[in-house]
Short mmCIF file of C-alpha atoms in Angstrom, two decimals:
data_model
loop_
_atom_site.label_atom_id
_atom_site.label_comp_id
_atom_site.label_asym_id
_atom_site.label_seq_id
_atom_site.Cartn_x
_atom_site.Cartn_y
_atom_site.Cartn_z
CA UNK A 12 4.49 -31.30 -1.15
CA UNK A 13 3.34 -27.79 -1.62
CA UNK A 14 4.00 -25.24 1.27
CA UNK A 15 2.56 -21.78 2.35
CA UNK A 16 3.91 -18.55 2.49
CA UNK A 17 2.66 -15.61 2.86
CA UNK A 18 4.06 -12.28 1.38
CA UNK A 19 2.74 -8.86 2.03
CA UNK A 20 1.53 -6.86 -1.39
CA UNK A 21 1.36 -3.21 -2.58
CA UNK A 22 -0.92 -1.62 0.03
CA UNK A 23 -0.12 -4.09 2.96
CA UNK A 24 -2.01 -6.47 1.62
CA UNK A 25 -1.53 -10.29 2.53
CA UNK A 26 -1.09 -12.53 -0.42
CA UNK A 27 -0.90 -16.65 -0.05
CA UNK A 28 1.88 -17.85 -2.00
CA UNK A 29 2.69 -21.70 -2.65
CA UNK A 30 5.94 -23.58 -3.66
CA UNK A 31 5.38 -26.76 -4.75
CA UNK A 32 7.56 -29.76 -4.08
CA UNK A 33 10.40 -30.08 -1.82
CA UNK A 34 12.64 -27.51 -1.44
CA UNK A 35 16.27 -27.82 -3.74
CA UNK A 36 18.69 -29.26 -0.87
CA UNK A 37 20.71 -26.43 -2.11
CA UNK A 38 18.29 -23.97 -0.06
CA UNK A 39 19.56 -26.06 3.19
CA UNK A 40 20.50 -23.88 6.47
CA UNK A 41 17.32 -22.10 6.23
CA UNK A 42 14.14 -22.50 8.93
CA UNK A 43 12.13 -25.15 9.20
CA UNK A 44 9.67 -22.85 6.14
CA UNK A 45 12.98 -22.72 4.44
CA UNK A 46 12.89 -19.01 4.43
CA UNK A 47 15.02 -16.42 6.70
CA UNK A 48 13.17 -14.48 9.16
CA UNK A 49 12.16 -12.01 6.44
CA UNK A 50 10.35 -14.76 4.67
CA UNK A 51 12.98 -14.92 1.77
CA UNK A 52 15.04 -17.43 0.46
CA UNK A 53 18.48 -17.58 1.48
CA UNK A 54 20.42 -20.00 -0.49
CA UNK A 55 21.19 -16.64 -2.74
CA UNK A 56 22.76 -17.17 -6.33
CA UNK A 57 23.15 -21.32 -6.09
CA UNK A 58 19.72 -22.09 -5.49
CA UNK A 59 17.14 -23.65 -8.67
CA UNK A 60 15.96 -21.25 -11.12
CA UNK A 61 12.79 -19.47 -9.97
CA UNK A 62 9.16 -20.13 -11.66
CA UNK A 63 6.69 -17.32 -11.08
CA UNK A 64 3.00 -19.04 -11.63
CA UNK A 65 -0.12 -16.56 -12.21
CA UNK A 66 -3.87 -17.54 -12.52
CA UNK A 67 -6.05 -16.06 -14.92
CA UNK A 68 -9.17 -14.27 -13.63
CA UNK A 69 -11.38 -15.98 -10.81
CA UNK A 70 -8.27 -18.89 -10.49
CA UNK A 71 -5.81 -19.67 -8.03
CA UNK A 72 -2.27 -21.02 -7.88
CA UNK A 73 -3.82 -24.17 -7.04
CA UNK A 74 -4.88 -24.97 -10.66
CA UNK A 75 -1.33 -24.79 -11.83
CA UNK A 76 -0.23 -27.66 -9.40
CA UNK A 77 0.11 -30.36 -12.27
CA UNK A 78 2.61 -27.61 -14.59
CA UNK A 79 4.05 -27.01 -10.98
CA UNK A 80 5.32 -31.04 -10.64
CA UNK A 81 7.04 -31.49 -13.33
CA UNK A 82 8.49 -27.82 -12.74
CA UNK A 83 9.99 -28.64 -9.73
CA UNK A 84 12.31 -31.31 -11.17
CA UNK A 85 14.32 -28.37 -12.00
CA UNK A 86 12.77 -25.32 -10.75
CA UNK A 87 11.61 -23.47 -7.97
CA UNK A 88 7.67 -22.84 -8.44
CA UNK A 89 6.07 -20.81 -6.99
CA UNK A 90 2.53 -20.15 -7.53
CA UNK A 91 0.37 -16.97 -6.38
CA UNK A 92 -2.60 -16.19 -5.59
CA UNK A 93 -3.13 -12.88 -6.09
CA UNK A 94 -5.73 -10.05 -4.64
CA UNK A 95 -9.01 -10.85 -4.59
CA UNK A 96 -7.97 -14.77 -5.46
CA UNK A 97 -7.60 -17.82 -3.42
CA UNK A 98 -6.41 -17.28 -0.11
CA UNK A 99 -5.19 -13.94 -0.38
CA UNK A 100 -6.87 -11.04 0.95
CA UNK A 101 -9.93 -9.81 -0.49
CA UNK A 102 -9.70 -5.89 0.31
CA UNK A 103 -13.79 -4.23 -0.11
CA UNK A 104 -12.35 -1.14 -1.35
CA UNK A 105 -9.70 -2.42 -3.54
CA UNK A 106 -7.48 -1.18 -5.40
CA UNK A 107 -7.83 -3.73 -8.44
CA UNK A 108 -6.03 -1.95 -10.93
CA UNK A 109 -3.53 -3.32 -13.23
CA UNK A 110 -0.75 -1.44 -10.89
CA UNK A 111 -1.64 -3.05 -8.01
CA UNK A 112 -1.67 -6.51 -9.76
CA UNK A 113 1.80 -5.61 -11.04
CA UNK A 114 3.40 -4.37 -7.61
CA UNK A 115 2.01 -7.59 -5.64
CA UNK A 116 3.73 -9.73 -8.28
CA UNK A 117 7.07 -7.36 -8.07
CA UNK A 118 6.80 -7.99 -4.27
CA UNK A 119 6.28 -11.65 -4.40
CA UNK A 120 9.41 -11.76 -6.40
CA UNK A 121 11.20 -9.35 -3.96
CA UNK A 122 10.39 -11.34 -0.95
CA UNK A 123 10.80 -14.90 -1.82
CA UNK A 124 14.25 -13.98 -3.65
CA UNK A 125 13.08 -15.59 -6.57
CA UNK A 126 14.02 -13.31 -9.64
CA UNK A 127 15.29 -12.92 -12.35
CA UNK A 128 12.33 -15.75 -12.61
CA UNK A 129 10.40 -16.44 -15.10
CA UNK A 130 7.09 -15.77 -15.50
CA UNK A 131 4.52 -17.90 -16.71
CA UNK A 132 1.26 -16.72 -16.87
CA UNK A 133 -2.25 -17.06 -18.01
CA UNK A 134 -4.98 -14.99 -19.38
CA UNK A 135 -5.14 -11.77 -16.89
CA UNK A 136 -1.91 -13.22 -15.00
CA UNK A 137 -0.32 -13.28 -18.36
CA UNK A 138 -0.68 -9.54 -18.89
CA UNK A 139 0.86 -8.94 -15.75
CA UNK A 140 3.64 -10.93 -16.65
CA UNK A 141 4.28 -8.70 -19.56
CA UNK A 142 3.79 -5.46 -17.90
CA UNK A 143 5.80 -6.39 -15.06
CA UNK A 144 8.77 -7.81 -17.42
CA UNK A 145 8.27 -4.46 -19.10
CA UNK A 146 8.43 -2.17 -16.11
CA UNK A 147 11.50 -4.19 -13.78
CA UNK A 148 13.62 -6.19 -16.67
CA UNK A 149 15.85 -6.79 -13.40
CA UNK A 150 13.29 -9.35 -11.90
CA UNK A 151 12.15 -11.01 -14.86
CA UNK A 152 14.55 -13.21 -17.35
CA UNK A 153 11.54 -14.53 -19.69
CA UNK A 154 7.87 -14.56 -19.68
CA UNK A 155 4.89 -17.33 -20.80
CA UNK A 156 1.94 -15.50 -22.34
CA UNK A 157 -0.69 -18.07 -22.25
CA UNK A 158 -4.33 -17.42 -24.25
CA UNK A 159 -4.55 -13.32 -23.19
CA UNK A 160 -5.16 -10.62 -25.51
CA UNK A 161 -3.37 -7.06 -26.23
CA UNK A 162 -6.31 -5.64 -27.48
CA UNK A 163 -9.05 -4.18 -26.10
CA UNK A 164 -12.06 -6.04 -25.65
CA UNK A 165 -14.56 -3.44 -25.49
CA UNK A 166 -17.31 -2.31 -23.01
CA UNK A 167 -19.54 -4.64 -24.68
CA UNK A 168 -17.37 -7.65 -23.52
CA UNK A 169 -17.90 -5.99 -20.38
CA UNK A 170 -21.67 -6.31 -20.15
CA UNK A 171 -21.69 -9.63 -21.33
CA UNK A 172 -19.86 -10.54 -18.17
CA UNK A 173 -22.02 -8.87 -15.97
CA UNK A 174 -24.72 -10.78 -17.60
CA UNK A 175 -23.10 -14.19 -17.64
CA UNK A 176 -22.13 -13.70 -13.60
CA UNK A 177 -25.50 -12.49 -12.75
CA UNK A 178 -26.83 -16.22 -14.59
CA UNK A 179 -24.94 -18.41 -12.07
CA UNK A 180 -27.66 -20.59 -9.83
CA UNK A 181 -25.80 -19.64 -6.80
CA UNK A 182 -25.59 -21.34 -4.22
CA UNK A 183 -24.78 -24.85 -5.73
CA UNK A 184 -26.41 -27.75 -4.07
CA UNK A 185 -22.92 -29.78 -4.14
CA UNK A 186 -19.89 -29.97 -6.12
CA UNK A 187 -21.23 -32.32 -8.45
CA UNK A 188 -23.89 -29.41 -9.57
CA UNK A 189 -20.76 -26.87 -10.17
CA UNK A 190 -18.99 -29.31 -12.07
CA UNK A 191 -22.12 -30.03 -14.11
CA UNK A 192 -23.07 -26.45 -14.59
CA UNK A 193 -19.69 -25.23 -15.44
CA UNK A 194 -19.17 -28.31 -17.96
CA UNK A 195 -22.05 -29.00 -19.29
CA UNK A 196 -25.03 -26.37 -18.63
CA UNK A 197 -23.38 -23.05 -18.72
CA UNK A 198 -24.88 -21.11 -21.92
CA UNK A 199 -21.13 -20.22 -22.72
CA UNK A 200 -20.27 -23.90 -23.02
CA UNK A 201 -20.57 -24.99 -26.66
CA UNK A 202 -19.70 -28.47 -25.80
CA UNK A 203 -19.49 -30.69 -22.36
CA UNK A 204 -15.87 -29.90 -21.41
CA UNK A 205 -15.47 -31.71 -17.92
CA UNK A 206 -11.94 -29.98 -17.50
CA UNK A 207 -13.77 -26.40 -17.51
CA UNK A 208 -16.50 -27.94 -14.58
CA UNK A 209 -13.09 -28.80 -12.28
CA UNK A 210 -11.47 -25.73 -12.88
CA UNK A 211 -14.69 -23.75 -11.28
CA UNK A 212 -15.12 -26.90 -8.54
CA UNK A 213 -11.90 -25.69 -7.21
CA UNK A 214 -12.82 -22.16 -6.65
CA UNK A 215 -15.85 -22.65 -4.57
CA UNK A 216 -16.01 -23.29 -1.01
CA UNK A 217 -18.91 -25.19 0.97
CA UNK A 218 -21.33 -22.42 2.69
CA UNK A 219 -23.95 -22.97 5.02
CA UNK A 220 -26.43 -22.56 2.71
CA UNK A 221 -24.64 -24.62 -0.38
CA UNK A 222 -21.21 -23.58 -2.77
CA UNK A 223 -20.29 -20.34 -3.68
CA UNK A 224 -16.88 -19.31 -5.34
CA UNK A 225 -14.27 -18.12 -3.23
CA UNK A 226 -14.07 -14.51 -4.89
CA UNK A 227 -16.77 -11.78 -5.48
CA UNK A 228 -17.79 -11.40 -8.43
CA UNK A 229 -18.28 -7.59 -8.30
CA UNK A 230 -14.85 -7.51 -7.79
CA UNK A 231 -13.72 -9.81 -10.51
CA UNK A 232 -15.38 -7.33 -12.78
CA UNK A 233 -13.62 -4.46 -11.44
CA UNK A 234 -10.32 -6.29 -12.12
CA UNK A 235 -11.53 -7.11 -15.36
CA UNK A 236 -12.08 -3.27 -16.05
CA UNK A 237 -8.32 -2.63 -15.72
CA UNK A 238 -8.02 -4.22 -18.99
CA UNK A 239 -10.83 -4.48 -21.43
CA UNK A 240 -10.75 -0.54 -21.93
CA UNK A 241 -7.23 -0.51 -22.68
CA UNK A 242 -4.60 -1.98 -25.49
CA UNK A 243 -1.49 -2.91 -23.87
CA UNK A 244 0.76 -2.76 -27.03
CA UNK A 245 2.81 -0.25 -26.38
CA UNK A 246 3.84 -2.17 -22.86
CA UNK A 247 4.27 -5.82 -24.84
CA UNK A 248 6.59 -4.04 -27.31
CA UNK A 249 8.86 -2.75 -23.86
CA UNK A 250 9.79 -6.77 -23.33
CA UNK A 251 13.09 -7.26 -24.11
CA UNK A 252 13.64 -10.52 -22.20
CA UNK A 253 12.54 -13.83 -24.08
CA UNK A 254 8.59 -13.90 -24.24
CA UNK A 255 6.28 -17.08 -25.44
CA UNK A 256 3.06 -16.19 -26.70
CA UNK A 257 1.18 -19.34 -26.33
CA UNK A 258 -2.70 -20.11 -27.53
CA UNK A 259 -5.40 -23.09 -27.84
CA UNK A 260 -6.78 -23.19 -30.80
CA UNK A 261 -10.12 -22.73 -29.87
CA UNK A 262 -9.01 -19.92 -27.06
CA UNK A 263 -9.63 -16.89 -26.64
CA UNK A 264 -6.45 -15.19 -28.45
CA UNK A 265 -6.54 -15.67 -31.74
CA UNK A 266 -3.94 -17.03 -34.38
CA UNK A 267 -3.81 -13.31 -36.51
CA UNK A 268 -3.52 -11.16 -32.85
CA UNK A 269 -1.22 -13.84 -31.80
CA UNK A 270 1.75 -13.44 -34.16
CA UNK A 271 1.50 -9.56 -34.20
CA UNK A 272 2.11 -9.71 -30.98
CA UNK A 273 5.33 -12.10 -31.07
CA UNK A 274 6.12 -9.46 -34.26
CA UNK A 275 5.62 -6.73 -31.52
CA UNK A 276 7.59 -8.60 -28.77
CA UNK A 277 11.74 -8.12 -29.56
CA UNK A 278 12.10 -11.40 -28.26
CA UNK A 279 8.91 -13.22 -29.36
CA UNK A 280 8.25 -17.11 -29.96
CA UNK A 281 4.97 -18.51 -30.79
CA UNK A 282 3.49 -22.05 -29.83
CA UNK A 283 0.14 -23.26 -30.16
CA UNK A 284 -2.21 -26.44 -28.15
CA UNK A 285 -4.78 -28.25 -30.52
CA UNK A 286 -7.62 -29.21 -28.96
CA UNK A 287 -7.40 -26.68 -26.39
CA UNK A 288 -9.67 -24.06 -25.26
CA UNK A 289 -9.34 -21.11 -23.08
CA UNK A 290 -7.93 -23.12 -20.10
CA UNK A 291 -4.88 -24.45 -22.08
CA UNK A 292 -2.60 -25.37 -19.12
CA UNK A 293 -5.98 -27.35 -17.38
CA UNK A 294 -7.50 -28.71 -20.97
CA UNK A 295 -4.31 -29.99 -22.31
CA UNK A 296 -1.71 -30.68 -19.71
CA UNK A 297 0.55 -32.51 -21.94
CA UNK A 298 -0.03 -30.70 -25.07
CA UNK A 299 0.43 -27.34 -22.83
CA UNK A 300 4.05 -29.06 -21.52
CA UNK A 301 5.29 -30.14 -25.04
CA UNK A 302 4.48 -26.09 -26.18
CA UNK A 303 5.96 -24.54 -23.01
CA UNK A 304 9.31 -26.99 -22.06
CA UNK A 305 11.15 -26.03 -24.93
CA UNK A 306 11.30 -22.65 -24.74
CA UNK A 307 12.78 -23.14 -20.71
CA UNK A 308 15.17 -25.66 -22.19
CA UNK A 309 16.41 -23.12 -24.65
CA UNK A 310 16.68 -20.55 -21.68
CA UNK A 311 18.60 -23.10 -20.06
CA UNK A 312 20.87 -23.49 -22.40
CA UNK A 313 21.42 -20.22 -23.30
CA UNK A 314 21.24 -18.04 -19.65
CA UNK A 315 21.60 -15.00 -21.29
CA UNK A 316 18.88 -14.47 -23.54
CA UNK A 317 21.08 -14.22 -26.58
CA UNK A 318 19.84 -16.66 -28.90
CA UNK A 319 17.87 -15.15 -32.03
CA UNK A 320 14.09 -14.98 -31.72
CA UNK A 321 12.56 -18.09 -33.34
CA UNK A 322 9.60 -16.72 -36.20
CA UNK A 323 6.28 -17.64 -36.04
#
């Protein structure tokens, strides 16, 4: 089952997260959400281990819900959907800076009384992982870095995503047209990848005149801005708590950038997907589960972090 609640961000704003599965019958005594009156968890320390899920750019918590499954067998998962995303609140005016992203996760973690969690992340939801691991080392006990960059990417990257938004033949007819677009017609597609066509049918919503996604694009950009200008070194090397730096092979991150940053990382393990693009968790669900279950294994086996660093 997966299960609503709602958590109030930095600025007041209202942010839809979802726990997937049933709650641990540990958590029992609680209201019929299984939260206090607060909206927290109150099972305090005996409860299951918590999972903190973030979307990339222009997801939502929803896409994580087959990594959430076999999560719950021995975690509490909890996926967000963070500003601008999803369900949660779409403020005109913002802000969508990278602190903002950061203090919405902080208070997701606050309120559902999930940390020290663990944070697994992807692409944009990855960096703020890693900055927020950096900035509270209280809330978070290890962090996933899936297919997201430390670099900066340039204004030029910048443009060519104002371009590619501005190409979208909005409003789609039906589902079947954003699936087909998205996997197949897209001029960024180099080859039909059906998984990339369901990721974008699941962040549009039916119109009246047709399908349109479920964020603004204009927006999306501005998020985006928060990081392509910047390196974010400096905060990767302030992890000290257990960090996976995980990559498809034909993703965005590559191999080089990827093991300078588990060099940079005091803590840092690398992994890789074959066969997987961008979208690792969504193009290779099992390859993406045989990378990532390991590493939570070996934090469960070893609570405290102190097991040496395995090398690239």
């Amino acid at each position: 089952m997966v299960r609503r609640i709602d958590v109030t961000g930095s600025d007041g704003v209202r942010l839809a997260a979802w726990e997937f599965a049933d709650p641990p019958k540990e958590r029992a005594g609680t209201d019929s959400a299984g939260t206090d009156s607060a909206g927290t968890d109150s099972a305090g320390a005996d409860r299951a281990p918590g999972v903190l899920l973030l979307h990339g750019l222009m997801g939502r918590a929803s896409h994580w819900a087959p990594t959430a499954r076999w999560l719950s067998e021995r975690y509490r998962a909890v996926g967000l959907d963070q500003r601008g995303h999803g369900r949660s609140d779409k403020p005109a005016d913002g802000p969508y800076t990278r602190d903002a992203y950061v203090a919405d996760a902080e208070a997701a973690i606050e309120q559902l009384d999930l940390g020290p969690v663990t944070v697994v992340g992807h692409a944009m939801g990855a960096l703020t992982g890693w900055q927020l691991a950096a900035k509270r080392p209280d809330l978070v006990r290890a962090v996933v870095i899936c297919d997201m960059r430390a670099s900066a990417l340039g204004a030029a990257s910048q443009r060519e995503w104002s371009d590619w938004f501005a190409s979208w033949p909005l409003p789609f007819a039906t589902l079947a047209d954003v699936r087909k677009w998205f996997g197949e017609d897209d001029p960024w597609v180099e080859r039909p990848n059906p998984s990339r066509g369901a990721f974008y049918a699941e962040v549009m919503a039916e119109t009246e005149d047709g399908w349109r996604p479920v964020f603004s694009r204009s927006q999306m950009l501005r998020s985006r801005a928060t990081w392509v200008y910047d390196a974010h070194w400096e905060e990767l090397a302030q992890v000290r708590c257990p960090a996976l730096v995980l990559r498809g092979l034909d993703g965005e991150l590559g191999r080089a950038e990827a093991q300078e940053m588990v060099r940079v990382l005091p803590r840092g393990q690398y992994a890789e997907v074959a066969d997987a693009g961008h979208l690792v968790h969504y193009d290779r669900p099992e390859g993406w589960r045989a990378a990532v279950e390991p590493f939570l294994e070996q934090l469960a086996e070893d609570p405290r972090g102190d097991r040496e660093p395995v090398a690239p």
